[in-house]
PDB file of C-alpha atoms in Angstrom:
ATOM      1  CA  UNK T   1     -51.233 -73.489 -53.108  1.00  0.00           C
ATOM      2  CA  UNK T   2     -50.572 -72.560 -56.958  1.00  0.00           C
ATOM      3  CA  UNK T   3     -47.115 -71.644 -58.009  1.00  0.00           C
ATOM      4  CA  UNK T   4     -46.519 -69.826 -60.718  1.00  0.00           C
ATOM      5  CA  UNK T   5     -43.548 -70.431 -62.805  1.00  0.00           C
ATOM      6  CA  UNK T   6     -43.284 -67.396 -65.006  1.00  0.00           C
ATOM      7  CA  UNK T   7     -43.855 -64.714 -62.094  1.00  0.00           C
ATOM      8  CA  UNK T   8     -40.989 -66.657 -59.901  1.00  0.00           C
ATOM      9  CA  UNK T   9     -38.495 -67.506 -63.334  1.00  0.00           C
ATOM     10  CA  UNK T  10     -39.190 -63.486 -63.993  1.00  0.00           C
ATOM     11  CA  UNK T  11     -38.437 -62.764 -59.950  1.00  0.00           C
ATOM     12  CA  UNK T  12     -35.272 -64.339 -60.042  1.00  0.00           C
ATOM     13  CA  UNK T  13     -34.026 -62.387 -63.019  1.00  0.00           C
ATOM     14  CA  UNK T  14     -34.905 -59.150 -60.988  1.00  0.00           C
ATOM     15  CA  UNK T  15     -32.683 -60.506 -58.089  1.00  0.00           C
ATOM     16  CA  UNK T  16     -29.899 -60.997 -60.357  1.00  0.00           C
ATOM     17  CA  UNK T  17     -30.307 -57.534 -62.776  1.00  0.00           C
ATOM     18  CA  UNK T  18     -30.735 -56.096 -59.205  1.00  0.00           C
ATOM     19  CA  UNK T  19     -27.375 -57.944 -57.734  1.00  0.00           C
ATOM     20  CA  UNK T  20     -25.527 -56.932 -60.791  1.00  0.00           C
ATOM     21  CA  UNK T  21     -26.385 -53.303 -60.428  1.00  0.00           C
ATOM     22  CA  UNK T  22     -25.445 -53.114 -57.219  1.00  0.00           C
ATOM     23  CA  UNK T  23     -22.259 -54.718 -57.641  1.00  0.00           C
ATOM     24  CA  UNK T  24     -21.403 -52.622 -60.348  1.00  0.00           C
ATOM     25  CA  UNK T  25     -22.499 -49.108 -59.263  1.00  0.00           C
ATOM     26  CA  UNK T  26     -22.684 -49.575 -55.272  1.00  0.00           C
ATOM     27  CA  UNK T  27     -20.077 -52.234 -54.085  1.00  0.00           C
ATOM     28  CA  UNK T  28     -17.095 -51.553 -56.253  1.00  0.00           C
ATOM     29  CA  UNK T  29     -17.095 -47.501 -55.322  1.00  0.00           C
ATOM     30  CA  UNK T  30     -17.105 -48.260 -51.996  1.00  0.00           C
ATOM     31  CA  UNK T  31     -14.688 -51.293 -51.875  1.00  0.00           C
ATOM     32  CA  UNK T  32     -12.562 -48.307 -53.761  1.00  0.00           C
ATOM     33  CA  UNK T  33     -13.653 -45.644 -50.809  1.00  0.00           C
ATOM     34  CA  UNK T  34     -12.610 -47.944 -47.984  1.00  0.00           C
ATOM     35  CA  UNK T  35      -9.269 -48.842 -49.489  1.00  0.00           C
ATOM     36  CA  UNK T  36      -8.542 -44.961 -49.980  1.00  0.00           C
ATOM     37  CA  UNK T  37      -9.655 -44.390 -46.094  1.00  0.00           C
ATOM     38  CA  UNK T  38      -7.504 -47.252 -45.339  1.00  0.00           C
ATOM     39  CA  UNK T  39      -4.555 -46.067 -47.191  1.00  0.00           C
ATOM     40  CA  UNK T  40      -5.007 -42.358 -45.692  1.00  0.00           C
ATOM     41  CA  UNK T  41      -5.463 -44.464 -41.905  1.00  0.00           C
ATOM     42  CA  UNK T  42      -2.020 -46.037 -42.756  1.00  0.00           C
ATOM     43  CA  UNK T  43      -0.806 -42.869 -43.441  1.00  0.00           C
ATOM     44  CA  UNK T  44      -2.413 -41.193 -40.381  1.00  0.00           C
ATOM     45  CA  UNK T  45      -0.653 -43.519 -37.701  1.00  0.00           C
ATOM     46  CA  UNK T  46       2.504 -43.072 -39.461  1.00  0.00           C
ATOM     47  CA  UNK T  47       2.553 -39.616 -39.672  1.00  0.00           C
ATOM     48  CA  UNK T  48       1.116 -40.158 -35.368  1.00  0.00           C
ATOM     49  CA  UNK T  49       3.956 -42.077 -34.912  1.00  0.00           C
ATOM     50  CA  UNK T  50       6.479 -39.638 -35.681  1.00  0.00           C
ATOM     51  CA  UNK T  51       4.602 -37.012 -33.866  1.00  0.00           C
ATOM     52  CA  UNK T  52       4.568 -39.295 -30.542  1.00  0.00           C
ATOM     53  CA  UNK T  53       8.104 -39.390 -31.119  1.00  0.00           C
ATOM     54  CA  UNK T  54       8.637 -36.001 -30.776  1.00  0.00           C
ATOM     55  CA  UNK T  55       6.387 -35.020 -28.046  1.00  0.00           C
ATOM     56  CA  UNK T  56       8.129 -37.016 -25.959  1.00  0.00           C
ATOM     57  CA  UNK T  57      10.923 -35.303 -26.705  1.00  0.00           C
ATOM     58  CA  UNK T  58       9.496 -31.977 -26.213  1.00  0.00           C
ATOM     59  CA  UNK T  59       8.177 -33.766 -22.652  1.00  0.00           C
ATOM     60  CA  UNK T  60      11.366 -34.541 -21.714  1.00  0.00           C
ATOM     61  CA  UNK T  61      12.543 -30.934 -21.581  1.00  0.00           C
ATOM     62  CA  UNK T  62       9.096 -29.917 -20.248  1.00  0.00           C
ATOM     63  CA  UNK T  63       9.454 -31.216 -17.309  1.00  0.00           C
ATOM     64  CA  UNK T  64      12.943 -29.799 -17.055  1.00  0.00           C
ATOM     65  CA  UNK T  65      11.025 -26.460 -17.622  1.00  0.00           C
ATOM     66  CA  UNK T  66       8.300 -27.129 -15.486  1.00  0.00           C
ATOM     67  CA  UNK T  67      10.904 -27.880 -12.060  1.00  0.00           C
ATOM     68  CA  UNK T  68      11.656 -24.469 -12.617  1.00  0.00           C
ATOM     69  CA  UNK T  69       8.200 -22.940 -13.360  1.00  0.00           C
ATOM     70  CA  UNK T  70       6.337 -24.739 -10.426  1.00  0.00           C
ATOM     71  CA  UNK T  71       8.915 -22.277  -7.652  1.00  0.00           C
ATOM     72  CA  UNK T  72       8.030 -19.515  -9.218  1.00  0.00           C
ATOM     73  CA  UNK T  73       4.329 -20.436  -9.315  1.00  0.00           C
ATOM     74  CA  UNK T  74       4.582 -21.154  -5.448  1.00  0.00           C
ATOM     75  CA  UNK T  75       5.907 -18.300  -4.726  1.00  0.00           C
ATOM     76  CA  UNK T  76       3.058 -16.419  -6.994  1.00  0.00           C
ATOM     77  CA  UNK T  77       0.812 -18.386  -5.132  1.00  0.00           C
ATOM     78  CA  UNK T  78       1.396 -17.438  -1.905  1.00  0.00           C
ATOM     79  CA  UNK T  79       2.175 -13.452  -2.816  1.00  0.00           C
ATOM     80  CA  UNK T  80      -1.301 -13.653  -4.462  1.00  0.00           C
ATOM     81  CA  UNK T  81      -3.039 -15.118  -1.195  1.00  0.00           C
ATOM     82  CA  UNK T  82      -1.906 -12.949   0.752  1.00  0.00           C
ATOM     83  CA  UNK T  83      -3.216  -9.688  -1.223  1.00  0.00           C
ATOM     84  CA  UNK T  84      -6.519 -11.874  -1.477  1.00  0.00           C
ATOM     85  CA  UNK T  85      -7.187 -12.138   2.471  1.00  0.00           C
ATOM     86  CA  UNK T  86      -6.635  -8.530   2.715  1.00  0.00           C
ATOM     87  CA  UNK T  87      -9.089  -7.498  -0.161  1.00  0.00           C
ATOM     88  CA  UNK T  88     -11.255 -10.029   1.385  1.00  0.00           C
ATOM     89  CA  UNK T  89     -11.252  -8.707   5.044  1.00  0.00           C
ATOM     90  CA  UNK T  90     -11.532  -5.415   3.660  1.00  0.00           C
ATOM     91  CA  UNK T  91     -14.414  -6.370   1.557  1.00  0.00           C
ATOM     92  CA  UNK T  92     -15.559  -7.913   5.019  1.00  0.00           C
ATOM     93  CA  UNK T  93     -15.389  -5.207   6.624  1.00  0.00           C
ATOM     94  CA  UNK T  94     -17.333  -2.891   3.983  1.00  0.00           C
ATOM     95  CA  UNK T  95     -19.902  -5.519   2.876  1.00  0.00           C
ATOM     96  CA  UNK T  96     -21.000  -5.763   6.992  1.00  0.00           C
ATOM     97  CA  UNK T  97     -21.172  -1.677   7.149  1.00  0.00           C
ATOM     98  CA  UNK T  98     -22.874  -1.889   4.484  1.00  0.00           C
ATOM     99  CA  UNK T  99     -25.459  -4.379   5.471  1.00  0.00           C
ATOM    100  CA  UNK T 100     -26.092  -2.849   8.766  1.00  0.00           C
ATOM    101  CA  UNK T 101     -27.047   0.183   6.903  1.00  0.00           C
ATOM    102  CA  UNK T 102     -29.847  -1.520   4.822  1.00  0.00           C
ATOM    103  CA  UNK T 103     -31.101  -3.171   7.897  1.00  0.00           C
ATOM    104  CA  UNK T 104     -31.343  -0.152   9.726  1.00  0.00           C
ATOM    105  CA  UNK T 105     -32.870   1.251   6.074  1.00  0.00           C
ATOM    106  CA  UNK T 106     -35.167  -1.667   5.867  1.00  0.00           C
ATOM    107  CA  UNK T 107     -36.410  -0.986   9.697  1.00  0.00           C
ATOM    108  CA  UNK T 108     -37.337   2.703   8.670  1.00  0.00           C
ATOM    109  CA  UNK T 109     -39.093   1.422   5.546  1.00  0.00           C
ATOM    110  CA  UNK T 110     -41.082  -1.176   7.599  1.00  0.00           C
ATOM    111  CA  UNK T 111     -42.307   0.935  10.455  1.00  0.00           C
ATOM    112  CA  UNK T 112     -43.415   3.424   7.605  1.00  0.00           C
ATOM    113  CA  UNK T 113     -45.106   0.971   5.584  1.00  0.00           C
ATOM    114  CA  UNK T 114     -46.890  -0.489   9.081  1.00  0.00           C
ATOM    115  CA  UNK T 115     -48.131   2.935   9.657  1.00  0.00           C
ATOM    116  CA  UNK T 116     -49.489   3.275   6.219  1.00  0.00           C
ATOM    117  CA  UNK T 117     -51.139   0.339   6.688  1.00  0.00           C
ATOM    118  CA  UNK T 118     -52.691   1.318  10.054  1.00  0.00           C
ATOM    119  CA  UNK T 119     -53.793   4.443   8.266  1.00  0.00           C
ATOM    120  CA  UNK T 120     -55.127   2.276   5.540  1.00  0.00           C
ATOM    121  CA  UNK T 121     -56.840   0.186   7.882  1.00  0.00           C
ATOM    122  CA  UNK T 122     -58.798   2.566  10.048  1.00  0.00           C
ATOM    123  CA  UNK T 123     -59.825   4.475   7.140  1.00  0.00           C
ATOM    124  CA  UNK T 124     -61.525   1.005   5.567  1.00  0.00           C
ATOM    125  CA  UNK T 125     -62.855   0.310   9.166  1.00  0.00           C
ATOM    126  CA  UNK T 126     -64.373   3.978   9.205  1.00  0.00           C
ATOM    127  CA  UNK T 127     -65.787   3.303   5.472  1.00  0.00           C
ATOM    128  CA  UNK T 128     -67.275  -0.138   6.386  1.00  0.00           C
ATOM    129  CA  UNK T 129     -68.894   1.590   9.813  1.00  0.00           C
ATOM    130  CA  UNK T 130     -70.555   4.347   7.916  1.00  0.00           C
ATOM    131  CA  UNK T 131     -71.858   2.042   5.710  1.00  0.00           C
ATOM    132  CA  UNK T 132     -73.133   0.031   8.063  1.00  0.00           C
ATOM    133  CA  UNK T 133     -74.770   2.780  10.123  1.00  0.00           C
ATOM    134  CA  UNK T 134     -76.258   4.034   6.692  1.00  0.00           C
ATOM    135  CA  UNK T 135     -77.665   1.056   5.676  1.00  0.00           C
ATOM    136  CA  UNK T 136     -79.351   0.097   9.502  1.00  0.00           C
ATOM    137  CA  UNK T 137     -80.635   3.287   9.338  1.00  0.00           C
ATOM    138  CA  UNK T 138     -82.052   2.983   6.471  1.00  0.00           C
ATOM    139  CA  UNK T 139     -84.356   0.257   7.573  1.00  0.00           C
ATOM    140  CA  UNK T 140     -85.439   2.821  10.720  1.00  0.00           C
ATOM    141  CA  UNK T 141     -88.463   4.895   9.304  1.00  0.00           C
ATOM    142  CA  UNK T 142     -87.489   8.317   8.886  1.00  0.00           C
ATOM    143  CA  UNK T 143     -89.518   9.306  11.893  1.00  0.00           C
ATOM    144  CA  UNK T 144     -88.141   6.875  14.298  1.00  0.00           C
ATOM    145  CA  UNK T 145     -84.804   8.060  13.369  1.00  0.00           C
ATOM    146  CA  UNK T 146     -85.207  11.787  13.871  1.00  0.00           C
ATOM    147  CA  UNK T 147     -86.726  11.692  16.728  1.00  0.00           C
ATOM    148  CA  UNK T 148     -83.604   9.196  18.324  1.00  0.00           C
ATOM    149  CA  UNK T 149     -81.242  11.794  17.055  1.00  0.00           C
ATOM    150  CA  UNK T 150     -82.637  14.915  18.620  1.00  0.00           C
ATOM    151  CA  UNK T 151     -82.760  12.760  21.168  1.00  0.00           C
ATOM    152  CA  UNK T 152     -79.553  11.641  21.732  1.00  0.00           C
ATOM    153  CA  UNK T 153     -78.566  15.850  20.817  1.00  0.00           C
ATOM    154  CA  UNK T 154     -80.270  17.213  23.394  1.00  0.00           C
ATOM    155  CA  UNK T 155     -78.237  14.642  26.219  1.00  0.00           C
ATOM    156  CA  UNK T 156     -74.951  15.941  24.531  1.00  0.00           C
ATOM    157  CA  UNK T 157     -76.226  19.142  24.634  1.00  0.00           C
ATOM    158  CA  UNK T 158     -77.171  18.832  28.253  1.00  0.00           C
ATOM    159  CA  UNK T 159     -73.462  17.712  29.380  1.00  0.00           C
ATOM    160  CA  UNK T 160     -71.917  20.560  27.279  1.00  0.00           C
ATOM    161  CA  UNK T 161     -70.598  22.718  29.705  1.00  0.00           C
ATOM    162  CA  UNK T 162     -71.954  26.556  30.534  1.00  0.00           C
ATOM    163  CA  UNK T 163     -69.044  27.931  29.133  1.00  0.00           C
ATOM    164  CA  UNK T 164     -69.285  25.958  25.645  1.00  0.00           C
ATOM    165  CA  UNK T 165     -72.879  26.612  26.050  1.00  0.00           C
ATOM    166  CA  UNK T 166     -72.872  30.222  25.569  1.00  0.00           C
ATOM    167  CA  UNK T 167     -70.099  30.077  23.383  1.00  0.00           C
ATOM    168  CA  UNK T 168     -72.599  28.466  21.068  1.00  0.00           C
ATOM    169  CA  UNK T 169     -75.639  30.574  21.838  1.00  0.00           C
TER     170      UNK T 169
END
């Protein structure tokens, strides 16, 4: 290991240059700041002390004020509980008419929506069952089919009545 002499004699001066800077532009303000803050701190508890002085004065006749304040409170208190059960039973009272009414409200809306969706349901079932029947049939040759559906007319023909029958003829 090589040391060299001029780069740690040169070092050294920077530590000191750099100490002396500091010590001229960086500690002495703030040595200066903290004696102000400590001087305004002094000042502070002094100026606390007085002020603890007199709030306990001021706490002394308070509490005289406060014997008298905490009867009338009491009696506020219980005036104002009283007026609050009866809004509150009243509000009861409403809020539960009320609520029945929706229920019943929400009944009438459900067995309306339930035979919407009935509705909604045998129409898709219809739809699906025609095109089911359309697309079987479509697999029938043509012949095949027509001749099942006259057919099939002429037996529901045959159980028509004579009355319906002439009706038609």
């Amino acid at each position: 290991m090589h040391i060299d002499w001029w780069t740690l004699a040169l070092q050294a001066v920077n530590v000191l240059i750099l100490i002396w800077i500091l010590g001229r532009f960086f500690f002495r303000p703030v040595a200066n700041l903290v004696a102000k803050r400590r001087e305004e701190a002094t000042k502070l508890l002094a100026d606390a002390d007085a002020a603890r002085k007199e709030a306990e004065g001021l706490r002394a006749e308070a509490a005289t004020l406060r014997a008298g304040v905490d009867a009338q409170r009491d009696r506020l208190l219980a005036d104002a509980r009283k007026t609050a059960e009866a809004e509150k039973a009243s509000s009861l009272a409403q809020l539960s008419n009320e609520l029945d009414q929706r229920r019943k409200d929400a009944a009438v809306a459900i067995e309306k929506d339930r035979i919407a969706m009935q509705g909604a349901v045998l129409d898709r079932a219809s739809e699906l069952s025609v095109q089911i029947a359309r697309r079987l049939l479509e697999r029938l040759p043509t012949s095949a089919a027509f001749s099942a559906f006259l057919k099939g007319l002429s037996v529901e023909l045959g159980k028509l009545s004579a009355e319906t029958h002439n009706r038609l003829a």
